Structures are given as structure tokens and as C-alpha cells.
Amino acid sequence: MSFIQDAIAVILVLGGTFFMLVGSIGINRLPDFFTRAHASGKVDTLGILMFLSGLAVFEGFTLTSAKLLLIIAFVAFTSPVAAHALARRALIYGMKPWYGKRKDEG
Amino acid sequence: MQTFFISIALVLCIALLIPFYRVYKGPTVFDRLLGAAAVGAKILTLILLFGLMFDRLDMFIDISLGYAILNFVGVIAMAKYFRSSARSAK
């Protein structure tokens, strides 16, 4: 039972680390602010959720893992909201979206 | 299991240092803010990983919860600030 629990935790932690690395590369490599907000709002959030649920599975069924589930719910609500607020503010501020023409800004 | 967590922490440090380039060399202010939010989210997971490695997870969870709340409130406050500011986005 403990071996299965450790295996699930290791798989979740590895997947979360992979998605966080991909999100970081996407924040650097994508050509426009809105695409960068897309990478930060979706891929990074999935990576953090997988990582924290992996830590909760590794911890077991205690009060600590209940607090971890609270943090998971908080991050799942607030991280896309923050990225969306920034992108909406940038669009109101007058930043043009990327249409595949400008190559210099990247 | 300890070496696995240490290697995961090293990969997380690499994934934390990549958005610092976007904070340093963002073309606009919003790029810098987005990079700072991404760095804060990765520091949250790194705090929890260190708490698990040192067997003090019950203490580090409260710290990371406060850190997550401050990260979110900071981003929302900056977005509110740029509505009322008269500066250009460039």
C-alpha cells in the first residue's frame, strides 16, 4: 500500500515539475504578452496543482494534507484570475495582440 | 527518497530562474509583472518541498499559504493601479 502511494506521489511530482518547466520556457519563448499570459495561466497552474497534490499523496491522510488541499483550491482559483486580470488590463491599456507579423519582439 | 527531492528542487530552481530573464528584459511592464507572479508561484512549491524534506511541513504550510495570498493580492493591486495611472504601457 505504501509502495503504491509513493509511486503515485512520484508520478504526480514529476509531472508537475515537467509542466512548471514547460510553463517557464513558454513565458520566455512566446512572442507576445497575451500568449505569455496564456502560458502562465494554464500550464503553470496545472503544474502547481499536480505538484501540490503529489505532496498531499506523499503526506498521507492527516491534517497537513487537508491544509495542502486548501492551498490547492486557493491556487486553482487565484492563479488564472491573476493572469486574466493582467491580460485584461493590458488590453484596455492599448497593447495590440500578436498577428504573426512582428518578429523582432521576442 | 531524499535524493529524489533534492534533484526535484534543483529542477525547480532552474524553472524559477528562467522567468527572471523576462522580469529583467520585459518589453512592457505587464511582462515584468507576469514573470514576477510566475517566480512567486514557483517559490511557493519550493517552500513546501523544503518543508517536506526537513519534516516540518505543518509549519511551512502556513508560511506558503500567506505567501500565496500576498502574491495574488499584489498582482491584483498592480492591475488596479494601472487602471488609474496615466503612464504609457511602453
XYZ file of N, CA and C in Angstrom:
588
model
N 0.833 -1.211 0.000
C 0.000 0.000 0.000
C 0.859 1.249 0.000
N 1.911 1.223 0.834
C 2.794 2.386 0.900
C 3.593 2.548 -0.387
N 3.906 1.400 -1.022
C 4.658 1.484 -2.285
C 3.809 2.128 -3.373
N 2.516 1.760 -3.401
C 1.622 2.353 -4.412
C 1.464 3.847 -4.161
N 1.344 4.213 -2.868
C 1.219 5.632 -2.509
C 2.450 6.414 -2.936
N 3.649 5.864 -2.677
C 4.874 6.552 -3.080
C 4.977 6.654 -4.588
N 4.532 5.613 -5.305
C 4.620 5.639 -6.767
C 3.710 6.712 -7.349
N 2.483 6.814 -6.801
C 1.563 7.856 -7.288
C 2.121 9.242 -6.978
N 2.706 9.396 -5.787
C 3.269 10.701 -5.417
C 4.427 11.081 -6.330
N 5.297 10.104 -6.647
C 6.445 10.399 -7.504
C 5.987 10.768 -8.910
N 4.972 10.048 -9.417
C 4.472 10.365 -10.770
C 3.870 11.762 -10.801
N 3.082 12.118 -9.762
C 2.452 13.446 -9.738
C 3.493 14.551 -9.605
N 4.520 14.318 -8.755
C 5.548 15.351 -8.569
C 6.361 15.540 -9.848
N 6.693 14.419 -10.520
C 7.457 14.529 -11.770
C 6.650 15.246 -12.848
N 5.349 14.929 -12.946
C 4.514 15.607 -13.940
C 4.374 17.090 -13.650
N 4.226 17.438 -12.366
C 4.113 18.840 -12.004
C 5.378 19.611 -12.313
N 6.538 19.003 -12.040
C 7.799 19.671 -12.350
C 7.967 19.873 -13.852
N 7.559 18.851 -14.630
C 7.639 18.972 -16.087
C 6.766 20.116 -16.596
N 5.531 20.203 -16.082
C 4.642 21.259 -16.568
C 5.122 22.635 -16.129
N 5.712 22.726 -14.914
C 6.230 24.034 -14.488
C 7.421 24.454 -15.335
N 8.283 23.479 -15.724
C 9.419 23.805 -16.601
C 8.931 24.261 -17.971
N 7.905 23.567 -18.509
C 7.359 23.950 -19.811
C 6.719 25.330 -19.743
N 6.040 25.634 -18.618
C 5.440 26.948 -18.465
C 6.473 28.051 -18.392
N 7.603 27.774 -17.723
C 8.663 28.777 -17.655
C 9.263 29.042 -19.030
N 9.501 27.976 -19.787
C 10.047 28.149 -21.136
C 9.044 28.899 -22.016
N 7.742 28.618 -21.803
C 6.723 29.313 -22.581
C 6.643 30.789 -22.239
N 6.850 31.130 -20.953
C 6.860 32.542 -20.573
C 8.022 33.262 -21.257
N 9.119 32.573 -21.470
C 10.237 33.235 -22.141
C 10.122 33.235 -23.651
N 9.611 32.168 -24.249
C 9.799 31.984 -25.680
C 8.635 32.478 -26.527
N 7.453 32.670 -25.934
C 6.307 33.049 -26.751
C 6.399 34.517 -27.168
N 5.820 34.898 -28.311
C 6.177 36.182 -28.925
C 5.431 37.388 -28.403
N 4.388 37.225 -27.578
C 3.530 38.357 -27.281
C 3.119 38.293 -25.813
N 2.637 39.398 -25.281
C 2.258 39.369 -23.863
C 1.070 38.462 -23.609
N 0.109 38.443 -24.526
C -1.107 37.659 -24.275
C -0.833 36.162 -24.344
N 0.063 35.761 -25.252
C 0.433 34.348 -25.294
C 1.233 33.959 -24.060
N 2.034 34.907 -23.550
C 2.773 34.616 -22.310
C 1.810 34.479 -21.134
N 0.766 35.306 -21.111
C -0.237 35.179 -20.053
C -0.982 33.852 -20.171
N -1.187 33.389 -21.395
C -1.785 32.068 -21.625
C -0.921 30.962 -21.026
N 0.403 31.043 -21.277
C 1.305 30.020 -20.741
C 1.329 30.064 -19.216
N 1.318 31.279 -18.663
C 1.375 31.383 -17.203
C 0.056 30.978 -16.563
N -1.060 31.233 -17.252
C -2.345 30.979 -16.630
C -2.792 29.545 -16.702
N -2.364 28.809 -17.723
C -2.840 27.427 -17.847
C -1.781 26.416 -17.457
N -0.607 26.496 -18.090
C 0.377 25.433 -17.927
C 0.993 25.474 -16.535
N 1.312 26.698 -16.064
C 1.892 26.815 -14.737
C 0.913 26.383 -13.658
N -0.362 26.719 -13.842
C -1.360 26.341 -12.845
C -1.513 24.825 -12.762
N -1.517 24.173 -13.926
C -1.611 22.703 -13.928
C -0.394 22.084 -13.247
N 0.790 22.667 -13.503
C 1.996 22.134 -12.876
C 1.953 22.276 -11.369
N 1.522 23.431 -10.878
C 1.467 23.646 -9.427
C 0.443 22.723 -8.791
N -0.714 22.548 -9.455
C -1.747 21.668 -8.889
C -1.262 20.228 -8.811
N -0.589 19.753 -9.876
C -0.082 18.374 -9.853
C 0.988 18.205 -8.789
N 1.869 19.211 -8.658
C 2.948 19.118 -7.670
C 2.382 19.057 -6.247
N 1.443 19.954 -5.942
C 0.915 20.009 -4.576
C 0.070 18.779 -4.255
N -0.666 18.245 -5.258
C -1.429 17.026 -4.977
C -0.488 15.836 -4.793
N 0.657 15.857 -5.482
C 1.657 14.813 -5.249
C 2.208 14.879 -3.840
N 2.468 16.085 -3.346
C 2.935 16.226 -1.953
C 1.862 15.761 -0.971
N 0.575 16.042 -1.270
C -0.509 15.612 -0.380
C -0.631 14.093 -0.357
N -0.450 13.438 -1.507
C -0.498 11.978 -1.547
C 0.685 11.392 -0.786
N 1.843 12.024 -0.895
C 3.016 11.534 -0.168
C 2.853 11.701 1.337
N 2.133 12.739 1.755
C 1.983 13.007 3.188
C 1.016 12.027 3.847
N -0.041 11.596 3.104
C -0.999 10.696 3.708
C -2.256 11.435 4.109
N -3.053 10.781 4.942
C -4.348 11.357 5.315
C -4.228 11.978 6.700
N -3.734 13.225 6.749
C -3.574 13.914 8.028
C -4.138 15.323 7.913
N -3.960 16.093 8.962
C -4.382 17.495 8.946
C -3.535 18.306 7.977
N -2.264 17.923 7.844
C -1.356 18.626 6.938
C -1.798 18.506 5.496
N -2.247 17.309 5.104
C -2.708 17.148 3.721
C -4.041 17.867 3.504
N -4.828 18.016 4.568
C -6.063 18.816 4.430
C -5.728 20.278 4.173
N -4.695 20.785 4.868
C -4.252 22.156 4.609
C -3.673 22.279 3.203
N -3.004 21.225 2.738
C -2.479 21.224 1.357
C -3.616 21.294 0.351
N -4.718 20.577 0.642
C -5.881 20.660 -0.257
C -6.465 22.072 -0.259
N -6.395 22.746 0.898
C -6.852 24.145 0.956
C -5.995 25.030 0.063
N -4.664 24.823 0.109
C -3.761 25.609 -0.743
C -4.012 25.293 -2.220
N -4.287 23.998 -2.525
C -4.575 23.606 -3.906
C -5.818 24.334 -4.423
N -6.876 24.389 -3.588
C -8.093 25.083 -4.012
C -7.837 26.569 -4.197
N -7.028 27.157 -3.305
C -6.745 28.588 -3.411
C -5.972 28.899 -4.683
N -4.954 28.094 -4.992
C -4.156 28.329 -6.198
C -5.000 28.111 -7.449
N -5.872 27.091 -7.424
C -6.719 26.827 -8.590
C -7.684 27.964 -8.846
N -8.084 28.684 -7.791
C -8.957 29.827 -8.027
C -8.182 31.070 -8.435
N -7.065 31.331 -7.789
C -6.462 32.656 -7.914
C -5.428 32.786 -9.018
N -4.747 31.713 -9.411
C -3.673 31.883 -10.396
C -4.199 32.244 -11.792
N -5.260 31.601 -12.324
C -5.805 32.073 -13.613
C -6.460 33.439 -13.510
N -7.028 33.750 -12.330
C -7.660 35.060 -12.163
C -6.618 36.169 -12.240
N -5.445 35.944 -11.653
C -4.393 36.955 -11.697
C -3.895 37.160 -13.128
N -3.672 36.042 -13.864
C -3.201 36.157 -15.247
C -4.251 36.851 -16.118
N -5.537 36.519 -15.867
C -6.592 37.141 -16.663
C -6.732 38.623 -16.349
N -6.544 39.000 -15.073
C -6.632 40.414 -14.713
C -5.528 41.212 -15.387
N -4.313 40.636 -15.398
C -3.207 41.339 -16.056
C -3.449 41.466 -17.554
N -3.929 40.390 -18.197
C -4.142 40.437 -19.651
C -5.259 41.408 -20.009
N -6.322 41.434 -19.197
C -7.427 42.360 -19.471
C -6.965 43.805 -19.297
N -6.158 44.047 -18.275
C -5.661 45.406 -18.062
C -4.757 45.832 -19.210
N -3.934 44.903 -19.717
C -3.052 45.244 -20.836
C -3.868 45.530 -22.095
N -4.952 44.776 -22.308
C -5.794 45.011 -23.496
C -6.512 46.350 -23.395
N -6.983 46.702 -22.198
C -7.616 48.007 -22.015
C -6.585 49.114 -22.201
N -5.354 48.841 -21.790
C -4.311 49.845 -21.875
C -3.858 50.116 -23.303
N -4.227 49.265 -24.245
C -3.911 49.558 -25.627
C -2.810 48.728 -26.243
N -2.465 47.582 -25.637
C -1.473 46.709 -26.264
C -2.139 45.908 -27.370
N -1.483 45.849 -28.528
C -2.025 45.116 -29.654
C -1.659 43.639 -29.549
N -2.612 42.747 -29.855
C -2.264 41.324 -29.891
C -1.362 40.996 -31.077
N -0.753 39.821 -30.993
C 0.236 39.410 -31.989
C -0.472 38.721 -33.141
N -0.239 39.209 -34.373
C -0.886 38.601 -35.533
C 0.091 37.832 -36.410
N 1.282 37.564 -35.934
C 2.220 36.764 -36.707
C 3.083 37.563 -37.653
N 3.159 38.869 -37.455
C 3.976 39.694 -38.343
C 5.262 40.160 -37.670
N 5.149 40.616 -36.429
C 6.340 41.170 -35.789
C 7.245 40.034 -35.312
N 8.487 40.044 -35.779
C 9.429 39.016 -35.353
C 10.468 39.582 -34.398
N 10.546 40.888 -34.274
C 11.662 41.471 -33.533
C 11.434 41.422 -32.025
N 10.179 41.360 -31.620
C 9.880 41.446 -30.203
C 9.709 40.053 -29.617
N 10.739 39.492 -29.156
C 10.597 38.161 -28.597
C 11.726 37.863 -27.683
N 14.683 8.470 -1.248
C 13.633 9.468 -1.463
C 14.170 10.875 -1.280
N 15.203 11.009 -0.415
C 15.775 12.333 -0.174
C 16.508 12.858 -1.409
N 17.246 11.997 -2.081
C 17.964 12.435 -3.295
C 16.989 12.804 -4.404
N 15.849 12.097 -4.460
C 14.821 12.446 -5.447
C 14.290 13.849 -5.197
N 14.045 14.172 -3.920
C 13.520 15.503 -3.617
C 14.565 16.585 -3.874
N 15.833 16.255 -3.630
C 16.880 17.260 -3.875
C 17.017 17.534 -5.372
N 16.920 16.481 -6.194
C 17.006 16.697 -7.648
C 15.782 17.452 -8.162
N 14.594 17.171 -7.587
C 13.400 17.930 -7.972
C 13.560 19.404 -7.599
N 14.194 19.668 -6.434
C 14.422 21.055 -6.023
C 15.384 21.754 -6.979
N 16.383 21.016 -7.501
C 17.307 21.626 -8.470
C 16.581 21.986 -9.760
N 15.714 21.072 -10.248
C 14.953 21.364 -11.478
C 14.027 22.557 -11.256
N 13.433 22.641 -10.029
C 12.559 23.774 -9.734
C 13.338 25.082 -9.688
N 14.601 25.022 -9.217
C 15.409 26.239 -9.205
C 15.696 26.704 -10.633
N 15.938 25.740 -11.540
C 16.142 26.109 -12.950
C 14.864 26.731 -13.509
N 13.699 26.116 -13.204
C 12.426 26.650 -13.699
C 12.079 27.974 -13.044
N 12.712 28.287 -11.909
C 12.484 29.579 -11.256
C 13.354 30.660 -11.867
N 14.553 30.272 -12.318
C 15.471 31.285 -12.845
C 15.139 31.683 -14.270
N 14.370 30.874 -15.005
C 14.053 31.225 -16.394
C 13.135 32.444 -16.475
N 12.053 32.597 -15.663
C 11.248 33.833 -15.782
C 11.953 35.086 -15.280
N 13.085 34.955 -14.571
C 13.827 36.147 -14.173
C 14.363 36.902 -15.380
N 14.615 36.170 -16.469
C 15.031 36.849 -17.694
C 13.894 37.726 -18.216
N 12.651 37.245 -18.082
C 11.508 38.030 -18.541
C 11.271 39.217 -17.611
N 11.569 39.055 -16.311
C 11.458 40.185 -15.387
C 12.519 41.229 -15.713
N 13.723 40.762 -16.072
C 14.816 41.697 -16.340
C 14.633 42.407 -17.667
N 14.173 41.694 -18.692
C 14.159 42.230 -20.043
C 12.757 42.118 -20.640
N 11.745 42.579 -19.886
C 10.416 42.586 -20.479
C 10.230 43.829 -21.321
N 9.572 43.743 -22.475
C 9.362 44.972 -23.244
C 8.372 45.914 -22.559
N 7.381 45.371 -21.874
C 6.404 46.215 -21.188
C 6.402 45.907 -19.698
N 5.631 46.689 -18.960
C 5.539 46.498 -17.511
C 4.782 45.220 -17.185
N 3.793 44.884 -18.013
C 2.964 43.707 -17.729
C 3.755 42.416 -17.851
N 4.751 42.412 -18.762
C 5.627 41.239 -18.856
C 6.402 41.038 -17.565
N 6.904 42.130 -17.011
C 7.656 42.023 -15.752
C 6.755 41.531 -14.629
N 5.510 42.033 -14.580
C 4.586 41.593 -13.532
C 4.247 40.116 -13.663
N 4.052 39.672 -14.920
C 3.720 38.261 -15.145
C 4.881 37.351 -14.750
N 6.106 37.774 -15.084
C 7.271 36.995 -14.682
C 7.419 36.948 -13.175
N 7.141 38.066 -12.492
C 7.236 38.086 -11.030
C 6.197 37.168 -10.395
N 4.984 37.122 -10.975
C 3.950 36.225 -10.451
C 4.345 34.761 -10.649
N 4.969 34.463 -11.810
C 5.404 33.080 -12.059
C 6.507 32.678 -11.086
N 7.442 33.599 -10.801
C 8.506 33.307 -9.837
C 7.919 33.066 -8.446
N 6.918 33.865 -8.066
C 6.297 33.679 -6.767
C 5.592 32.341 -6.642
N 4.921 31.913 -7.722
C 4.234 30.618 -7.680
C 5.228 29.467 -7.546
N 6.411 29.594 -8.180
C 7.395 28.512 -8.061
C 8.086 28.523 -6.711
N 8.245 29.706 -6.110
C 8.806 29.776 -4.761
C 7.859 29.117 -3.765
N 6.544 29.216 -3.995
C 5.558 28.560 -3.118
C 5.770 27.043 -3.091
N 5.935 26.434 -4.281
C 6.163 24.992 -4.309
C 7.511 24.635 -3.706
N 8.507 25.530 -3.871
C 9.831 25.240 -3.326
C 9.816 25.284 -1.796
N 9.039 26.219 -1.215
C 8.887 26.288 0.246
C 8.270 24.994 0.776
N 7.220 24.501 0.078
C 6.570 23.263 0.526
C 7.498 22.069 0.398
N 8.315 22.051 -0.665
C 9.265 20.944 -0.852
C 10.321 20.950 0.241
N 10.802 22.130 0.631
C 11.777 22.195 1.720
C 11.146 21.778 3.041
N 9.873 22.149 3.258
C 9.189 21.707 4.451
C 9.046 20.196 4.518
N 8.823 19.563 3.357
C 8.720 18.101 3.343
C 10.079 17.453 3.578
N 11.145 18.079 3.064
C 12.475 17.490 3.237
C 12.959 17.584 4.676
N 12.592 18.664 5.385
C 13.070 18.839 6.752
C 12.070 18.374 7.799
N 10.962 17.705 7.373
C 9.943 17.156 8.281
C 9.258 18.227 9.129
N 9.131 19.435 8.605
C 8.403 20.486 9.312
C 7.298 21.032 8.412
N 6.550 20.135 7.776
C 5.590 20.564 6.759
C 4.433 21.351 7.366
N 4.079 21.042 8.642
C 2.948 21.728 9.273
C 3.239 23.198 9.516
N 4.526 23.540 9.688
C 4.866 24.946 9.874
C 4.985 25.662 8.523
N 5.588 24.977 7.540
C 5.838 25.627 6.255
C 4.559 25.817 5.448
N 3.504 25.046 5.749
C 2.254 25.184 5.012
C 1.608 26.535 5.303
N 1.686 26.980 6.570
C 1.091 28.284 6.902
C 1.856 29.413 6.224
N 3.195 29.272 6.196
C 4.014 30.279 5.523
C 3.661 30.367 4.038
N 3.511 29.193 3.392
C 3.237 29.200 1.949
C 1.815 29.691 1.661
N 0.883 29.451 2.587
C -0.478 29.979 2.374
C -0.475 31.509 2.419
N 0.257 32.072 3.384
C 0.395 33.528 3.410
C 1.103 34.063 2.184
N 2.096 33.314 1.694
C 2.830 33.741 0.500
C 1.930 33.744 -0.727
N 1.054 32.716 -0.845
C 0.148 32.647 -1.992
C -0.848 33.804 -1.968
N -1.370 34.112 -0.765
C -2.322 35.215 -0.660
C -1.662 36.533 -1.011
N -0.416 36.741 -0.545
C 0.270 38.001 -0.839
C 0.600 38.124 -2.322
N 0.939 36.997 -2.956
C 1.239 37.009 -4.397
C 0.005 37.437 -5.202
N -1.139 36.833 -4.874
C -2.378 37.153 -5.591
C -2.798 38.598 -5.356
N -2.750 39.042 -4.101
C -3.172 40.408 -3.784
C -2.245 41.425 -4.449
N -0.951 41.102 -4.519
C -0.015 42.006 -5.176
C -0.312 42.178 -6.652
N -0.587 41.070 -7.352
C -0.884 41.158 -8.789
C -2.177 41.937 -9.020
N -3.210 41.655 -8.213
C -4.488 42.364 -8.380
C -4.316 43.851 -8.073
N -3.513 44.181 -7.062
C -3.302 45.590 -6.724
C -2.562 46.310 -7.838
N -1.589 45.631 -8.480
C -0.887 46.281 -9.586
C -1.803 46.481 -10.781
N -2.699 45.513 -11.044
C -3.643 45.680 -12.149
C -4.596 46.843 -11.879
N -5.033 46.977 -10.614
C -5.884 48.108 -10.266
C -5.133 49.424 -10.414
N -3.815 49.396 -10.087
C -3.026 50.621 -10.166
C -2.888 51.085 -11.610
N -2.722 50.169 -12.531
C -2.522 50.585 -13.920
C -3.813 51.057 -14.575
N -4.969 50.814 -13.938
C -6.167 51.419 -14.483
C -6.184 52.916 -14.203
N -5.782 53.284 -12.989
C -5.896 54.686 -12.605
C -4.651 55.497 -12.932
N -3.614 54.831 -13.444
C -2.395 55.570 -13.748
C -2.478 56.178 -15.139
N -1.715 57.225 -15.353
C -1.730 57.915 -16.643
C -0.486 57.602 -17.454
N 0.347 56.685 -16.992
C 1.583 56.374 -17.713
C 1.282 55.525 -18.940
N 2.194 55.532 -19.879
C 2.058 54.686 -21.059
C 2.503 53.271 -20.726
N 1.990 52.309 -21.488
C 2.333 50.905 -21.239
C 3.717 50.564 -21.755
N 4.221 51.321 -22.693
C 5.544 51.005 -23.249
C 6.655 51.401 -22.276
